[in-house]
PDB file of C-alpha atoms in Angstrom:
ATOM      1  CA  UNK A  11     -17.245  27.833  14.957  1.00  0.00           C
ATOM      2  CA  UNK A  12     -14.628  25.837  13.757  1.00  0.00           C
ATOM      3  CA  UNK A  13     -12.482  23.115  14.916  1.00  0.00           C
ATOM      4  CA  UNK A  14      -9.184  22.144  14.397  1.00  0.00           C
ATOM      5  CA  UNK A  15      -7.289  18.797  13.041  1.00  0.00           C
ATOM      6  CA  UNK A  16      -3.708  19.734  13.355  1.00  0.00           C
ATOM      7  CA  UNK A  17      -1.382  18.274  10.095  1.00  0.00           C
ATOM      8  CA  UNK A  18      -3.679  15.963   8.173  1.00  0.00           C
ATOM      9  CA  UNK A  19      -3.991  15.406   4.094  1.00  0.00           C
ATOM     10  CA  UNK A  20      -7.046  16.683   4.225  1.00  0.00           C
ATOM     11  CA  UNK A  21      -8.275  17.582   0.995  1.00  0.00           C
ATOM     12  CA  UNK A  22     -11.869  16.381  -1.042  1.00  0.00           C
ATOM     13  CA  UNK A  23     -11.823  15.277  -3.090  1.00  0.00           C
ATOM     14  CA  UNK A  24      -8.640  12.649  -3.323  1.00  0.00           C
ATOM     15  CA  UNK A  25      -8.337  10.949  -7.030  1.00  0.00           C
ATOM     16  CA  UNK A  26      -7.924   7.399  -7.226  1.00  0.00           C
ATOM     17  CA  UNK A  27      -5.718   6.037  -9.876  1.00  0.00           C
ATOM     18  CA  UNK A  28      -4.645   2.774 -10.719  1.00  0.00           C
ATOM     19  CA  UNK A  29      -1.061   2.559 -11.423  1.00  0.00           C
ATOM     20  CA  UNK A  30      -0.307  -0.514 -13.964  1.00  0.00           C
ATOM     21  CA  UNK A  31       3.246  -1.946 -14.771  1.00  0.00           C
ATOM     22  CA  UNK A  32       5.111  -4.978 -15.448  1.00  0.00           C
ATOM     23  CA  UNK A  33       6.809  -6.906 -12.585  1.00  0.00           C
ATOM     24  CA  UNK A  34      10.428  -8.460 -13.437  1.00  0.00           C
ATOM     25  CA  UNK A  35       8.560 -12.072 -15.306  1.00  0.00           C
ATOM     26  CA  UNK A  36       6.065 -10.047 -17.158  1.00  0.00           C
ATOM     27  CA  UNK A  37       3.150 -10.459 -14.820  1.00  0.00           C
ATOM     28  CA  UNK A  38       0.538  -7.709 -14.047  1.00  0.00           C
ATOM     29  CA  UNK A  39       0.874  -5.052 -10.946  1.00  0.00           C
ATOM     30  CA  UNK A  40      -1.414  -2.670 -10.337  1.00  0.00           C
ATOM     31  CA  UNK A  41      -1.825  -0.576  -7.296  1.00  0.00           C
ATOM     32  CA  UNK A  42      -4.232   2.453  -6.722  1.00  0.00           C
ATOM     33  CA  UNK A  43      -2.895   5.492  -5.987  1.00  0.00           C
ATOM     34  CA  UNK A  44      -4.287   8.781  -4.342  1.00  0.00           C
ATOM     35  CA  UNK A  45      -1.624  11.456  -3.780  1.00  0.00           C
ATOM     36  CA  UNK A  46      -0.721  12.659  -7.600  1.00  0.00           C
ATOM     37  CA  UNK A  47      -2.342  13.825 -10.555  1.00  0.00           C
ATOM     38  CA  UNK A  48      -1.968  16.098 -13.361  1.00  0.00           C
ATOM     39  CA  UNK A  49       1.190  18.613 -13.227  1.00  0.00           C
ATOM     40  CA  UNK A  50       1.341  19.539 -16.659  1.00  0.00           C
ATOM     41  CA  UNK A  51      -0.551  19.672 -20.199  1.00  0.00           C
ATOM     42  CA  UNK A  52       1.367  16.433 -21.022  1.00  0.00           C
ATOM     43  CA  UNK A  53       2.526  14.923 -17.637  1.00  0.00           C
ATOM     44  CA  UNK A  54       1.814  13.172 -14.928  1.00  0.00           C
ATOM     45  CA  UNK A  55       3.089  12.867 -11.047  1.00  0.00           C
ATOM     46  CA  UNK A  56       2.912   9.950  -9.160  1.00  0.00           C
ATOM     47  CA  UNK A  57       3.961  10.448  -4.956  1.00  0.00           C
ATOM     48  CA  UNK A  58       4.756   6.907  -3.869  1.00  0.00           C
ATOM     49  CA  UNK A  59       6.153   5.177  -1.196  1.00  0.00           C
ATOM     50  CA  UNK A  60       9.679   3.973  -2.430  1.00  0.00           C
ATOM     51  CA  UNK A  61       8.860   0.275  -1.090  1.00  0.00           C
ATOM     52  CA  UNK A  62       6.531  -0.308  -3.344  1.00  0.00           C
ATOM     53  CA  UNK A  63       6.688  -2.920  -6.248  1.00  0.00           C
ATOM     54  CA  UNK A  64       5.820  -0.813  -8.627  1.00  0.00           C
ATOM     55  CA  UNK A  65       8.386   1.829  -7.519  1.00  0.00           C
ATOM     56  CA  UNK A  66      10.677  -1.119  -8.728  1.00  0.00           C
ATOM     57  CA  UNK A  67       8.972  -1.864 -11.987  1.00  0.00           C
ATOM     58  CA  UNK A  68       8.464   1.908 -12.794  1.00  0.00           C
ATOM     59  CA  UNK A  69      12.731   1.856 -12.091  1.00  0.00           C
ATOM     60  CA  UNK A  70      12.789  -1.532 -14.166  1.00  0.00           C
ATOM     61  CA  UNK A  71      10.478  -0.797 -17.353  1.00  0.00           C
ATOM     62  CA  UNK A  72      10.238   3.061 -17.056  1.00  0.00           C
ATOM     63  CA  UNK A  73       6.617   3.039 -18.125  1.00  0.00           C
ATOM     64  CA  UNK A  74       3.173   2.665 -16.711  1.00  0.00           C
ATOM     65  CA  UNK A  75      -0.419   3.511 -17.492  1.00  0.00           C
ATOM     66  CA  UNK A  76      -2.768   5.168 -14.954  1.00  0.00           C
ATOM     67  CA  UNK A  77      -6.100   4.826 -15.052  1.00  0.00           C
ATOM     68  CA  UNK A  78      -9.651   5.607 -13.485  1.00  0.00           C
ATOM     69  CA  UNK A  79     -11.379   3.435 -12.108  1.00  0.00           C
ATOM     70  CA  UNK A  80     -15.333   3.398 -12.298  1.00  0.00           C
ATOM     71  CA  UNK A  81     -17.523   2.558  -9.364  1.00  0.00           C
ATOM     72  CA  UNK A  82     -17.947  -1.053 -11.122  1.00  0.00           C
ATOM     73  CA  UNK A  83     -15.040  -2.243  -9.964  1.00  0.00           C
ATOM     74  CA  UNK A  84     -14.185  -0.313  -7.171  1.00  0.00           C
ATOM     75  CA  UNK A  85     -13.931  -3.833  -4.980  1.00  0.00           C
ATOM     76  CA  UNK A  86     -11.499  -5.174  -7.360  1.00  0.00           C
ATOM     77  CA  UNK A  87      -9.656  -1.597  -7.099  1.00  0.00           C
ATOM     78  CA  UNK A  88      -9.956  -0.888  -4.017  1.00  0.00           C
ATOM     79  CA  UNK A  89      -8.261  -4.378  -3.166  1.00  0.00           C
ATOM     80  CA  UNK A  90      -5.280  -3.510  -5.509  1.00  0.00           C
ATOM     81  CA  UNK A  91      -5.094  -0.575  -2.665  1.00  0.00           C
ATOM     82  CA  UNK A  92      -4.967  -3.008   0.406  1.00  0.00           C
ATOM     83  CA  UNK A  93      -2.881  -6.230  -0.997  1.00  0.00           C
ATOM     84  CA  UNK A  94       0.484  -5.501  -1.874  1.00  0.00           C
ATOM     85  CA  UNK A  95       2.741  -7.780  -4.502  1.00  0.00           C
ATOM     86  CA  UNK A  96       5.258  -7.717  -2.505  1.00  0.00           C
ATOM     87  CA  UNK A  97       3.594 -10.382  -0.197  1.00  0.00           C
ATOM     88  CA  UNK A  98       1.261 -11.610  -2.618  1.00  0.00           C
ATOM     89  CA  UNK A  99       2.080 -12.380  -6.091  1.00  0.00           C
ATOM     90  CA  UNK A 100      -0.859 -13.337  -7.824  1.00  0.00           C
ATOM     91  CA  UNK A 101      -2.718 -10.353  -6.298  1.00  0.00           C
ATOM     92  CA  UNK A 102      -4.041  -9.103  -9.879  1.00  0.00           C
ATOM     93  CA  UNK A 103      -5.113 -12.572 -10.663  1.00  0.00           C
ATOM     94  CA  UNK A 104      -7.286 -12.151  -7.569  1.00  0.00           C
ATOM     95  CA  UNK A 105      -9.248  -9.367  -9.415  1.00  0.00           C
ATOM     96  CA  UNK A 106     -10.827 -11.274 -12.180  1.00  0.00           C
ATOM     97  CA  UNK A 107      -9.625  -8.427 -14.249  1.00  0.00           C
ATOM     98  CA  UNK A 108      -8.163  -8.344 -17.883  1.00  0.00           C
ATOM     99  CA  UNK A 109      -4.949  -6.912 -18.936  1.00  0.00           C
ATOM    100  CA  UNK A 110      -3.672  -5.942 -22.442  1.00  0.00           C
ATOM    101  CA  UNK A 111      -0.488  -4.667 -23.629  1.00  0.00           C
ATOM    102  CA  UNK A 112      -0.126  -0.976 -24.423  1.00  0.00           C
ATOM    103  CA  UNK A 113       0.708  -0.806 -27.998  1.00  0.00           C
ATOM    104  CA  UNK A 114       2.579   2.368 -26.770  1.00  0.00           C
ATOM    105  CA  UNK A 115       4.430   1.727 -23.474  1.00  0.00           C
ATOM    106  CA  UNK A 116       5.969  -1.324 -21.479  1.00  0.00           C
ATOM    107  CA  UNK A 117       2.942  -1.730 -19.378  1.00  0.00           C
ATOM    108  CA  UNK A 118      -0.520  -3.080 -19.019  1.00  0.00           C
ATOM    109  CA  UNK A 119      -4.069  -1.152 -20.044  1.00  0.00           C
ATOM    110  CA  UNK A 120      -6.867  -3.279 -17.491  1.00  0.00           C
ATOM    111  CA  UNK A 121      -9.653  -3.480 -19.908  1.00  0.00           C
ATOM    112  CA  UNK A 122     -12.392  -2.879 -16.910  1.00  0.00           C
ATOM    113  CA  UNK A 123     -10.826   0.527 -16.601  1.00  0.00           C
ATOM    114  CA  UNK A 124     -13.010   3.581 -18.582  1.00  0.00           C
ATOM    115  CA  UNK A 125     -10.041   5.772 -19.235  1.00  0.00           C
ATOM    116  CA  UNK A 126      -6.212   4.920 -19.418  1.00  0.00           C
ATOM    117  CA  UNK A 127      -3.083   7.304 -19.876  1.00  0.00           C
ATOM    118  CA  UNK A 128      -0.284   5.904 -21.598  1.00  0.00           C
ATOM    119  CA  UNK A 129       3.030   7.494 -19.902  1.00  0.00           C
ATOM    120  CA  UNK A 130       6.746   7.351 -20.117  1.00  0.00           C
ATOM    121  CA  UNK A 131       8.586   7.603 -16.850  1.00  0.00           C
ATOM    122  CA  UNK A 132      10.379  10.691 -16.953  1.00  0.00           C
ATOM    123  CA  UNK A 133      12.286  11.595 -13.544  1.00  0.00           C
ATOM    124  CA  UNK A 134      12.125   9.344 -10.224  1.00  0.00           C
ATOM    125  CA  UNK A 135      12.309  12.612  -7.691  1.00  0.00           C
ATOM    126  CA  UNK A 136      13.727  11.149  -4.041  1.00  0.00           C
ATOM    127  CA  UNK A 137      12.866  14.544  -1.799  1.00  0.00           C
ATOM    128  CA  UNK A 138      12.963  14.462   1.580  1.00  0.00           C
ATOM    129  CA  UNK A 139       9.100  14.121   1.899  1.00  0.00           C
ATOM    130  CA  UNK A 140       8.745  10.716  -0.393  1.00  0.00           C
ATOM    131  CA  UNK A 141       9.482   9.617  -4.026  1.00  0.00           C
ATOM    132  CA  UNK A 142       7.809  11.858  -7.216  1.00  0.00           C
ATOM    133  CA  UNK A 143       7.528  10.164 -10.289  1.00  0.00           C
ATOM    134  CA  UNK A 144       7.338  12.396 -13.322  1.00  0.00           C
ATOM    135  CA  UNK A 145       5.713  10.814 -16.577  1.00  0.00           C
ATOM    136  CA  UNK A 146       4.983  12.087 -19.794  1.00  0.00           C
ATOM    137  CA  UNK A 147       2.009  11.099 -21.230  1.00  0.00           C
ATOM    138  CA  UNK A 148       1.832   9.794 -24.740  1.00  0.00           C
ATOM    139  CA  UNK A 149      -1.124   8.778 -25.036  1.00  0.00           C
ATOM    140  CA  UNK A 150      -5.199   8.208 -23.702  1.00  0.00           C
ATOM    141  CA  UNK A 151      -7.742   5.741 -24.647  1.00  0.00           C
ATOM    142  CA  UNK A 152     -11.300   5.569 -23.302  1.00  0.00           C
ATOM    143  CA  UNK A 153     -14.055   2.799 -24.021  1.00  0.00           C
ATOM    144  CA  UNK A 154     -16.907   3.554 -26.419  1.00  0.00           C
ATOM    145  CA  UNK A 155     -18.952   2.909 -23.877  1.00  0.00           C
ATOM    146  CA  UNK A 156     -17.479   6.856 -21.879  1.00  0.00           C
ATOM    147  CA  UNK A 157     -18.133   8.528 -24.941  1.00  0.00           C
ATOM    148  CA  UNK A 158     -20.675  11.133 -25.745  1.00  0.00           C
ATOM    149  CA  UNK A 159     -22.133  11.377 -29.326  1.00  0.00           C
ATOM    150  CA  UNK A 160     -19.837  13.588 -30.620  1.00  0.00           C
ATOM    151  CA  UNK A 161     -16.866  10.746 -29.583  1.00  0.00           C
ATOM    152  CA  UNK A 162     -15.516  12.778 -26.558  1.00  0.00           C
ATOM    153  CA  UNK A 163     -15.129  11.436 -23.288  1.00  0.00           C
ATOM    154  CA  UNK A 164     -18.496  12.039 -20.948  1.00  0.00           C
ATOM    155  CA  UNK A 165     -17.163  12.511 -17.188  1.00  0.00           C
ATOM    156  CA  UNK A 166     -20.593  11.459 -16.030  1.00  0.00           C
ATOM    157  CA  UNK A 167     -20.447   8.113 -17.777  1.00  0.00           C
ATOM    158  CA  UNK A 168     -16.984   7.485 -16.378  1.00  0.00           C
ATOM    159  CA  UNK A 169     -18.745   6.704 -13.416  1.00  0.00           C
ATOM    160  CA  UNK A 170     -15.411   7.564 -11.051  1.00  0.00           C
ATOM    161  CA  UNK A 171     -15.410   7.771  -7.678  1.00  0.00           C
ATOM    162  CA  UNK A 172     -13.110   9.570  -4.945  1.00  0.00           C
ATOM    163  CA  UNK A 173     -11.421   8.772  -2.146  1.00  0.00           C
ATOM    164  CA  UNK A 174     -12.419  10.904   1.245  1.00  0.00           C
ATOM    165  CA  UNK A 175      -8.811  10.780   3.451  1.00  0.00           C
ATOM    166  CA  UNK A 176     -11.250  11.820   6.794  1.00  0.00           C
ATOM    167  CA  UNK A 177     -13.604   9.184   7.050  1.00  0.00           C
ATOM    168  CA  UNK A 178     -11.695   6.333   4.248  1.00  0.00           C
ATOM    169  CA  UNK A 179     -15.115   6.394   2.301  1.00  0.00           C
ATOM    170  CA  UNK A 180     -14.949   6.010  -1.616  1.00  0.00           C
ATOM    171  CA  UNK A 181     -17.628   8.791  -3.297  1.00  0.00           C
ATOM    172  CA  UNK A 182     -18.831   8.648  -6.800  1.00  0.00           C
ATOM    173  CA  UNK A 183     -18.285  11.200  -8.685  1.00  0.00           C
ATOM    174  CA  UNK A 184     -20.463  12.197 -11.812  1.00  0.00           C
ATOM    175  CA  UNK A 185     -23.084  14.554 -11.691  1.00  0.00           C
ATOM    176  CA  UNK A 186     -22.411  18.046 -13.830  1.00  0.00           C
ATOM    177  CA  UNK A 187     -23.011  20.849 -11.697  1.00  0.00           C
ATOM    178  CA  UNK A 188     -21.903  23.685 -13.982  1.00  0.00           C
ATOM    179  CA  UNK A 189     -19.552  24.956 -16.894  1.00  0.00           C
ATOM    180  CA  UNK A 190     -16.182  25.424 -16.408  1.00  0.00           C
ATOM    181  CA  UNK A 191     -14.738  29.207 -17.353  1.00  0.00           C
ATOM    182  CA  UNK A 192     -19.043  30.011 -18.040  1.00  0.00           C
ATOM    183  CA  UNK A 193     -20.987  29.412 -14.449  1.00  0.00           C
ATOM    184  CA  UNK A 194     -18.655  32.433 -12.828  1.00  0.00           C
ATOM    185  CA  UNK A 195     -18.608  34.466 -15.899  1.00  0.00           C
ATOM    186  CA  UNK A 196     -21.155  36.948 -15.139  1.00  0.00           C
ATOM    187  CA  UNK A 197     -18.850  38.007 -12.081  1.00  0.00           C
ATOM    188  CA  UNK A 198     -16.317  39.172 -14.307  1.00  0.00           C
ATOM    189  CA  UNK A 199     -19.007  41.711 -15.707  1.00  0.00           C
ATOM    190  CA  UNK A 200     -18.894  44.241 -12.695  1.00  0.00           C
TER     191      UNK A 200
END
């Protein structure tokens, strides 16, 4: 039996980014993000709401970093969610968390964060359904501390979490449950 929900986003599970840029005086804005994600080998889309700050800032610097989040600070992120900095301008100073410059982009890589893209806005998309932002990215950079002996990023120690759109619940994410293009393999075989 099944039931029905009508038109809801509901997909599991939802990434959460964290979308870092420079406001107009320099200072740190970061917002997490859920609808977006990889669209390419090298690129990046962002679906925002254009009222955003950092809709402004992406316009302004035309670069940002996105980032995961690990469950660590997932009160500190999930806060950059609620507050906006339009309203509330020291809202990353709330956080406790550190910023650095990107040596490759105009925008800020939060220290706390596991694993950062470096990107280059590359089209601001206004459809009829909401604003796409297109960016290329140039470059990652993940902590030692997410790396597995061979120096590759681990997934497990990312220690990420996901958002659930149903029930707003945040769900960590990091046990391996198979092999990609390997645990279905043997299907191919008949």
């Amino acid at each position: 039996m099944t039931k029905d929900f009508g038109v809801k986003p509901y997909l599991f599970p939802m990434p959460t980014y964290m979308i870092g840029t420079y406001n107009e005086d320099d200072s740190v804005d970061v917002m997490m993000m859920a609808w977006g994600g990889i669209c390419a080998e090298d690129m990046v889309a962002l679906n925002l709401e254009a009222e955003h700050r950092t809709v402004a800032n992406l316009e302004g610097r035309k670069a940002f970093t996105l980032a995961v989040p690990g469950a660590d600070t997932l009160r500190e992120s999930d806060f950059l969610g609620i507050a906006t900095a339009n309203k509330m301008a020291d809202k990353f100073a709330r956080t406790g968390l550190h910023a650095v410059k990107s040596s490759r982009v105009d925008a800020p890589v939060i220290t706390e964060y596991p694993i950062t893209l470096e990107c280059e806005v590359v089209e601001m998309q206004n459809q009829p359904y909401g604003l796409r932002v297109l960016g290329r990215i140039v470059n990652v950079i993940a902590d030692e501390k997410v790396l597995d002996a061979a120096g590759k990023i681990d997934a497990g120690k990312i220690q990420a979490f996901a958002f659930d759109q149903m029930q707003n619940g945040y769900y960590a994410i990091g046990e391996k449950v198979g092999q990609a293009w390997s645990s279905g393999a043997d299907l191919m075989k008949r």
